[in-house]
Amino acid sequence: MQRVTLRLPEQQLKMIDRFVELGEFPSASEAIRTAIRDLIDHRSEKLAGRIQLFEKAQEQAKVAGSYLHMKQGH
């Protein structure tokens, strides 16, 4: 595992510490790792949906281009 240094607003750090105090996470590091993992999972799902839409639009553009090419060539 790599070490990363980051700056957080004091309020966010207090909330992370509170989660640890309440036993939600064993450490602040684990809380932050979980938050990052959740963010990556969420963003990956959104990105996958956008990629599918883009690929569908590309395919439709190809079909439309072929149709126009055939129509112009008679």
PDB file of N, CA and C in Angstrom:
ATOM      1  N   MET A   1       0.845  -1.171   0.000  1.00  0.00           N
ATOM      2  CA  MET A   1       0.000   0.000   0.000  1.00  0.00           C
ATOM      3  C   MET A   1       0.894   1.238   0.000  1.00  0.00           C
ATOM      4  N   GLN A   2       0.484   2.248  -0.739  1.00  0.00           N
ATOM      5  CA  GLN A   2       1.231   3.500  -0.817  1.00  0.00           C
ATOM      6  C   GLN A   2       0.748   4.472   0.257  1.00  0.00           C
ATOM      7  N   ARG A   3       1.632   5.336   0.694  1.00  0.00           N
ATOM      8  CA  ARG A   3       1.272   6.376   1.655  1.00  0.00           C
ATOM      9  C   ARG A   3       0.952   7.645   0.866  1.00  0.00           C
ATOM     10  N   VAL A   4      -0.135   8.316   1.252  1.00  0.00           N
ATOM     11  CA  VAL A   4      -0.562   9.551   0.602  1.00  0.00           C
ATOM     12  C   VAL A   4      -0.774  10.606   1.677  1.00  0.00           C
ATOM     13  N   THR A   5      -0.292  11.794   1.415  1.00  0.00           N
ATOM     14  CA  THR A   5      -0.510  12.911   2.334  1.00  0.00           C
ATOM     15  C   THR A   5      -1.583  13.801   1.738  1.00  0.00           C
ATOM     16  N   LEU A   6      -2.560  14.178   2.545  1.00  0.00           N
ATOM     17  CA  LEU A   6      -3.595  15.075   2.051  1.00  0.00           C
ATOM     18  C   LEU A   6      -4.015  16.045   3.139  1.00  0.00           C
ATOM     19  N   ARG A   7      -4.580  17.140   2.696  1.00  0.00           N
ATOM     20  CA  ARG A   7      -5.099  18.149   3.617  1.00  0.00           C
ATOM     21  C   ARG A   7      -6.623  18.066   3.600  1.00  0.00           C
ATOM     22  N   LEU A   8      -7.210  18.120   4.791  1.00  0.00           N
ATOM     23  CA  LEU A   8      -8.661  18.076   4.925  1.00  0.00           C
ATOM     24  C   LEU A   8      -9.117  19.254   5.766  1.00  0.00           C
ATOM     25  N   PRO A   9     -10.304  19.758   5.462  1.00  0.00           N
ATOM     26  CA  PRO A   9     -10.863  20.783   6.342  1.00  0.00           C
ATOM     27  C   PRO A   9     -11.042  20.203   7.751  1.00  0.00           C
ATOM     28  N   GLU A  10     -10.872  21.042   8.740  1.00  0.00           N
ATOM     29  CA  GLU A  10     -10.936  20.597  10.133  1.00  0.00           C
ATOM     30  C   GLU A  10     -12.246  19.877  10.444  1.00  0.00           C
ATOM     31  N   GLN A  11     -13.349  20.392   9.920  1.00  0.00           N
ATOM     32  CA  GLN A  11     -14.654  19.788  10.195  1.00  0.00           C
ATOM     33  C   GLN A  11     -14.723  18.347   9.674  1.00  0.00           C
ATOM     34  N   GLN A  12     -14.176  18.102   8.489  1.00  0.00           N
ATOM     35  CA  GLN A  12     -14.181  16.742   7.946  1.00  0.00           C
ATOM     36  C   GLN A  12     -13.315  15.810   8.792  1.00  0.00           C
ATOM     37  N   LEU A  13     -12.185  16.293   9.218  1.00  0.00           N
ATOM     38  CA  LEU A  13     -11.305  15.484  10.066  1.00  0.00           C
ATOM     39  C   LEU A  13     -11.979  15.165  11.404  1.00  0.00           C
ATOM     40  N   LYS A  14     -12.698  16.135  11.954  1.00  0.00           N
ATOM     41  CA  LYS A  14     -13.433  15.888  13.205  1.00  0.00           C
ATOM     42  C   LYS A  14     -14.492  14.809  13.007  1.00  0.00           C
ATOM     43  N   MET A  15     -15.173  14.844  11.863  1.00  0.00           N
ATOM     44  CA  MET A  15     -16.195  13.831  11.596  1.00  0.00           C
ATOM     45  C   MET A  15     -15.563  12.443  11.458  1.00  0.00           C
ATOM     46  N   ILE A  16     -14.438  12.370  10.790  1.00  0.00           N
ATOM     47  CA  ILE A  16     -13.734  11.087  10.654  1.00  0.00           C
ATOM     48  C   ILE A  16     -13.324  10.574  12.030  1.00  0.00           C
ATOM     49  N   ASP A  17     -12.765  11.451  12.847  1.00  0.00           N
ATOM     50  CA  ASP A  17     -12.374  11.060  14.209  1.00  0.00           C
ATOM     51  C   ASP A  17     -13.584  10.584  15.007  1.00  0.00           C
ATOM     52  N   ARG A  18     -14.702  11.223  14.810  1.00  0.00           N
ATOM     53  CA  ARG A  18     -15.937  10.845  15.520  1.00  0.00           C
ATOM     54  C   ARG A  18     -16.383   9.446  15.093  1.00  0.00           C
ATOM     55  N   PHE A  19     -16.311   9.165  13.786  1.00  0.00           N
ATOM     56  CA  PHE A  19     -16.653   7.822  13.301  1.00  0.00           C
ATOM     57  C   PHE A  19     -15.775   6.770  13.968  1.00  0.00           C
ATOM     58  N   VAL A  20     -14.500   7.083  14.109  1.00  0.00           N
ATOM     59  CA  VAL A  20     -13.564   6.148  14.745  1.00  0.00           C
ATOM     60  C   VAL A  20     -13.927   5.982  16.220  1.00  0.00           C
ATOM     61  N   GLU A  21     -14.192   7.088  16.913  1.00  0.00           N
ATOM     62  CA  GLU A  21     -14.571   7.031  18.334  1.00  0.00           C
ATOM     63  C   GLU A  21     -15.815   6.178  18.550  1.00  0.00           C
ATOM     64  N   LEU A  22     -16.765   6.270  17.620  1.00  0.00           N
ATOM     65  CA  LEU A  22     -18.020   5.528  17.744  1.00  0.00           C
ATOM     66  C   LEU A  22     -17.900   4.081  17.273  1.00  0.00           C
ATOM     67  N   GLY A  23     -16.701   3.707  16.830  1.00  0.00           N
ATOM     68  CA  GLY A  23     -16.475   2.328  16.412  1.00  0.00           C
ATOM     69  C   GLY A  23     -16.916   2.008  14.997  1.00  0.00           C
ATOM     70  N   GLU A  24     -17.248   3.016  14.236  1.00  0.00           N
ATOM     71  CA  GLU A  24     -17.675   2.804  12.847  1.00  0.00           C
ATOM     72  C   GLU A  24     -16.507   2.312  11.986  1.00  0.00           C
ATOM     73  N   PHE A  25     -15.311   2.777  12.307  1.00  0.00           N
ATOM     74  CA  PHE A  25     -14.086   2.381  11.605  1.00  0.00           C
ATOM     75  C   PHE A  25     -12.988   2.151  12.638  1.00  0.00           C
ATOM     76  N   PRO A  26     -12.057   1.246  12.346  1.00  0.00           N
ATOM     77  CA  PRO A  26     -10.973   1.006  13.303  1.00  0.00           C
ATOM     78  C   PRO A  26      -9.946   2.138  13.347  1.00  0.00           C
ATOM     79  N   SER A  27      -9.878   2.927  12.270  1.00  0.00           N
ATOM     80  CA  SER A  27      -8.899   4.016  12.220  1.00  0.00           C
ATOM     81  C   SER A  27      -9.358   5.068  11.217  1.00  0.00           C
ATOM     82  N   ALA A  28      -8.748   6.248  11.313  1.00  0.00           N
ATOM     83  CA  ALA A  28      -9.044   7.312  10.349  1.00  0.00           C
ATOM     84  C   ALA A  28      -8.624   6.872   8.949  1.00  0.00           C
ATOM     85  N   SER A  29      -7.510   6.174   8.861  1.00  0.00           N
ATOM     86  CA  SER A  29      -7.047   5.692   7.549  1.00  0.00           C
ATOM     87  C   SER A  29      -8.078   4.781   6.901  1.00  0.00           C
ATOM     88  N   GLU A  30      -8.657   3.887   7.697  1.00  0.00           N
ATOM     89  CA  GLU A  30      -9.658   2.972   7.148  1.00  0.00           C
ATOM     90  C   GLU A  30     -10.915   3.728   6.723  1.00  0.00           C
ATOM     91  N   ALA A  31     -11.306   4.739   7.476  1.00  0.00           N
ATOM     92  CA  ALA A  31     -12.466   5.557   7.105  1.00  0.00           C
ATOM     93  C   ALA A  31     -12.218   6.252   5.772  1.00  0.00           C
ATOM     94  N   ILE A  32     -11.039   6.808   5.606  1.00  0.00           N
ATOM     95  CA  ILE A  32     -10.700   7.513   4.368  1.00  0.00           C
ATOM     96  C   ILE A  32     -10.599   6.525   3.207  1.00  0.00           C
ATOM     97  N   ARG A  33     -10.011   5.355   3.424  1.00  0.00           N
ATOM     98  CA  ARG A  33      -9.939   4.331   2.364  1.00  0.00           C
ATOM     99  C   ARG A  33     -11.338   3.921   1.921  1.00  0.00           C
ATOM    100  N   THR A  34     -12.235   3.741   2.886  1.00  0.00           N
ATOM    101  CA  THR A  34     -13.609   3.363   2.563  1.00  0.00           C
ATOM    102  C   THR A  34     -14.294   4.457   1.756  1.00  0.00           C
ATOM    103  N   ALA A  35     -14.098   5.705   2.155  1.00  0.00           N
ATOM    104  CA  ALA A  35     -14.705   6.821   1.427  1.00  0.00           C
ATOM    105  C   ALA A  35     -14.193   6.883  -0.008  1.00  0.00           C
ATOM    106  N   ILE A  36     -12.910   6.686  -0.188  1.00  0.00           N
ATOM    107  CA  ILE A  36     -12.324   6.719  -1.531  1.00  0.00           C
ATOM    108  C   ILE A  36     -12.834   5.543  -2.361  1.00  0.00           C
ATOM    109  N   ARG A  37     -12.893   4.362  -1.764  1.00  0.00           N
ATOM    110  CA  ARG A  37     -13.402   3.185  -2.470  1.00  0.00           C
ATOM    111  C   ARG A  37     -14.854   3.403  -2.902  1.00  0.00           C
ATOM    112  N   ASP A  38     -15.681   3.954  -2.006  1.00  0.00           N
ATOM    113  CA  ASP A  38     -17.078   4.233  -2.341  1.00  0.00           C
ATOM    114  C   ASP A  38     -17.177   5.242  -3.483  1.00  0.00           C
ATOM    115  N   LEU A  39     -16.347   6.267  -3.439  1.00  0.00           N
ATOM    116  CA  LEU A  39     -16.343   7.278  -4.499  1.00  0.00           C
ATOM    117  C   LEU A  39     -15.955   6.655  -5.838  1.00  0.00           C
ATOM    118  N   ILE A  40     -14.913   5.843  -5.842  1.00  0.00           N
ATOM    119  CA  ILE A  40     -14.465   5.205  -7.082  1.00  0.00           C
ATOM    120  C   ILE A  40     -15.554   4.287  -7.633  1.00  0.00           C
ATOM    121  N   ASP A  41     -16.185   3.501  -6.771  1.00  0.00           N
ATOM    122  CA  ASP A  41     -17.269   2.619  -7.220  1.00  0.00           C
ATOM    123  C   ASP A  41     -18.404   3.425  -7.833  1.00  0.00           C
ATOM    124  N   HIS A  42     -18.809   4.486  -7.155  1.00  0.00           N
ATOM    125  CA  HIS A  42     -19.913   5.325  -7.622  1.00  0.00           C
ATOM    126  C   HIS A  42     -19.572   5.978  -8.958  1.00  0.00           C
ATOM    127  N   ARG A  43     -18.402   6.573  -9.046  1.00  0.00           N
ATOM    128  CA  ARG A  43     -17.987   7.243 -10.288  1.00  0.00           C
ATOM    129  C   ARG A  43     -17.812   6.246 -11.424  1.00  0.00           C
ATOM    130  N   SER A  44     -17.325   5.049 -11.122  1.00  0.00           N
ATOM    131  CA  SER A  44     -17.132   4.030 -12.156  1.00  0.00           C
ATOM    132  C   SER A  44     -18.466   3.625 -12.767  1.00  0.00           C
ATOM    133  N   GLU A  45     -19.492   3.485 -11.931  1.00  0.00           N
ATOM    134  CA  GLU A  45     -20.824   3.143 -12.429  1.00  0.00           C
ATOM    135  C   GLU A  45     -21.350   4.241 -13.338  1.00  0.00           C
ATOM    136  N   LYS A  46     -21.189   5.494 -12.917  1.00  0.00           N
ATOM    137  CA  LYS A  46     -21.647   6.611 -13.740  1.00  0.00           C
ATOM    138  C   LYS A  46     -20.884   6.662 -15.057  1.00  0.00           C
ATOM    139  N   LEU A  47     -19.583   6.451 -14.991  1.00  0.00           N
ATOM    140  CA  LEU A  47     -18.752   6.494 -16.187  1.00  0.00           C
ATOM    141  C   LEU A  47     -19.121   5.366 -17.146  1.00  0.00           C
ATOM    142  N   ALA A  48     -19.386   4.182 -16.621  1.00  0.00           N
ATOM    143  CA  ALA A  48     -19.767   3.050 -17.470  1.00  0.00           C
ATOM    144  C   ALA A  48     -21.046   3.374 -18.233  1.00  0.00           C
ATOM    145  N   GLY A  49     -21.996   3.999 -17.580  1.00  0.00           N
ATOM    146  CA  GLY A  49     -23.235   4.400 -18.240  1.00  0.00           C
ATOM    147  C   GLY A  49     -22.981   5.411 -19.344  1.00  0.00           C
ATOM    148  N   ARG A  50     -22.106   6.367 -19.092  1.00  0.00           N
ATOM    149  CA  ARG A  50     -21.787   7.376 -20.105  1.00  0.00           C
ATOM    150  C   ARG A  50     -21.043   6.757 -21.279  1.00  0.00           C
ATOM    151  N   ILE A  51     -20.177   5.796 -21.014  1.00  0.00           N
ATOM    152  CA  ILE A  51     -19.455   5.115 -22.095  1.00  0.00           C
ATOM    153  C   ILE A  51     -20.442   4.362 -22.982  1.00  0.00           C
ATOM    154  N   GLN A  52     -21.417   3.690 -22.371  1.00  0.00           N
ATOM    155  CA  GLN A  52     -22.421   2.969 -23.153  1.00  0.00           C
ATOM    156  C   GLN A  52     -23.208   3.924 -24.039  1.00  0.00           C
ATOM    157  N   LEU A  53     -23.601   5.070 -23.500  1.00  0.00           N
ATOM    158  CA  LEU A  53     -24.332   6.055 -24.304  1.00  0.00           C
ATOM    159  C   LEU A  53     -23.478   6.563 -25.454  1.00  0.00           C
ATOM    160  N   PHE A  54     -22.207   6.826 -25.195  1.00  0.00           N
ATOM    161  CA  PHE A  54     -21.295   7.308 -26.227  1.00  0.00           C
ATOM    162  C   PHE A  54     -21.137   6.266 -27.331  1.00  0.00           C
ATOM    163  N   GLU A  55     -20.951   5.005 -26.953  1.00  0.00           N
ATOM    164  CA  GLU A  55     -20.787   3.943 -27.945  1.00  0.00           C
ATOM    165  C   GLU A  55     -22.053   3.770 -28.775  1.00  0.00           C
ATOM    166  N   LYS A  56     -23.205   3.894 -28.150  1.00  0.00           N
ATOM    167  CA  LYS A  56     -24.473   3.791 -28.873  1.00  0.00           C
ATOM    168  C   LYS A  56     -24.605   4.943 -29.864  1.00  0.00           C
ATOM    169  N   ALA A  57     -24.238   6.150 -29.441  1.00  0.00           N
ATOM    170  CA  ALA A  57     -24.295   7.313 -30.332  1.00  0.00           C
ATOM    171  C   ALA A  57     -23.330   7.139 -31.499  1.00  0.00           C
ATOM    172  N   GLN A  58     -22.148   6.587 -31.240  1.00  0.00           N
ATOM    173  CA  GLN A  58     -21.181   6.336 -32.316  1.00  0.00           C
ATOM    174  C   GLN A  58     -21.745   5.353 -33.333  1.00  0.00           C
ATOM    175  N   GLU A  59     -22.366   4.301 -32.862  1.00  0.00           N
ATOM    176  CA  GLU A  59     -22.948   3.302 -33.753  1.00  0.00           C
ATOM    177  C   GLU A  59     -24.072   3.912 -34.586  1.00  0.00           C
ATOM    178  N   GLN A  60     -24.908   4.731 -33.960  1.00  0.00           N
ATOM    179  CA  GLN A  60     -25.992   5.384 -34.690  1.00  0.00           C
ATOM    180  C   GLN A  60     -25.441   6.341 -35.742  1.00  0.00           C
ATOM    181  N   ALA A  61     -24.359   7.030 -35.409  1.00  0.00           N
ATOM    182  CA  ALA A  61     -23.742   7.946 -36.370  1.00  0.00           C
ATOM    183  C   ALA A  61     -23.167   7.165 -37.552  1.00  0.00           C
ATOM    184  N   LYS A  62     -22.575   6.001 -37.284  1.00  0.00           N
ATOM    185  CA  LYS A  62     -22.044   5.158 -38.363  1.00  0.00           C
ATOM    186  C   LYS A  62     -23.161   4.716 -39.299  1.00  0.00           C
ATOM    187  N   VAL A  63     -24.265   4.261 -38.715  1.00  0.00           N
ATOM    188  CA  VAL A  63     -25.403   3.800 -39.510  1.00  0.00           C
ATOM    189  C   VAL A  63     -25.947   4.955 -40.340  1.00  0.00           C
ATOM    190  N   ALA A  64     -26.100   6.115 -39.730  1.00  0.00           N
ATOM    191  CA  ALA A  64     -26.607   7.285 -40.450  1.00  0.00           C
ATOM    192  C   ALA A  64     -25.646   7.683 -41.566  1.00  0.00           C
ATOM    193  N   GLY A  65     -24.347   7.632 -41.303  1.00  0.00           N
ATOM    194  CA  GLY A  65     -23.352   7.973 -42.321  1.00  0.00           C
ATOM    195  C   GLY A  65     -23.399   7.003 -43.485  1.00  0.00           C
ATOM    196  N   SER A  66     -23.555   5.719 -43.217  1.00  0.00           N
ATOM    197  CA  SER A  66     -23.655   4.715 -44.279  1.00  0.00           C
ATOM    198  C   SER A  66     -24.901   4.949 -45.111  1.00  0.00           C
ATOM    199  N   TYR A  67     -25.986   5.273 -44.455  1.00  0.00           N
ATOM    200  CA  TYR A  67     -27.246   5.525 -45.154  1.00  0.00           C
ATOM    201  C   TYR A  67     -27.100   6.729 -46.078  1.00  0.00           C
ATOM    202  N   LEU A  68     -26.509   7.807 -45.571  1.00  0.00           N
ATOM    203  CA  LEU A  68     -26.326   9.006 -46.395  1.00  0.00           C
ATOM    204  C   LEU A  68     -25.398   8.723 -47.567  1.00  0.00           C
ATOM    205  N   HIS A  69     -24.347   7.966 -47.333  1.00  0.00           N
ATOM    206  CA  HIS A  69     -23.399   7.626 -48.396  1.00  0.00           C
ATOM    207  C   HIS A  69     -24.099   6.819 -49.493  1.00  0.00           C
ATOM    208  N   MET A  70     -24.917   5.849 -49.086  1.00  0.00           N
ATOM    209  CA  MET A  70     -25.648   5.028 -50.056  1.00  0.00           C
ATOM    210  C   MET A  70     -26.659   5.871 -50.819  1.00  0.00           C
ATOM    211  N   LYS A  71     -27.330   6.773 -50.119  1.00  0.00           N
ATOM    212  CA  LYS A  71     -28.365   7.606 -50.741  1.00  0.00           C
ATOM    213  C   LYS A  71     -27.741   8.556 -51.760  1.00  0.00           C
ATOM    214  N   GLN A  72     -26.583   9.105 -51.451  1.00  0.00           N
ATOM    215  CA  GLN A  72     -25.915  10.029 -52.363  1.00  0.00           C
ATOM    216  C   GLN A  72     -25.351   9.291 -53.571  1.00  0.00           C
ATOM    217  N   GLY A  73     -24.953   8.053 -53.397  1.00  0.00           N
ATOM    218  CA  GLY A  73     -24.369   7.272 -54.482  1.00  0.00           C
ATOM    219  C   GLY A  73     -25.413   6.678 -55.411  1.00  0.00           C
ATOM    220  N   HIS A  74     -26.636   6.660 -55.009  1.00  0.00           N
ATOM    221  CA  HIS A  74     -27.779   6.066 -55.720  1.00  0.00           C
ATOM    222  C   HIS A  74     -27.409   4.712 -56.215  1.00  0.00           C
TER     223      HIS A  74
END
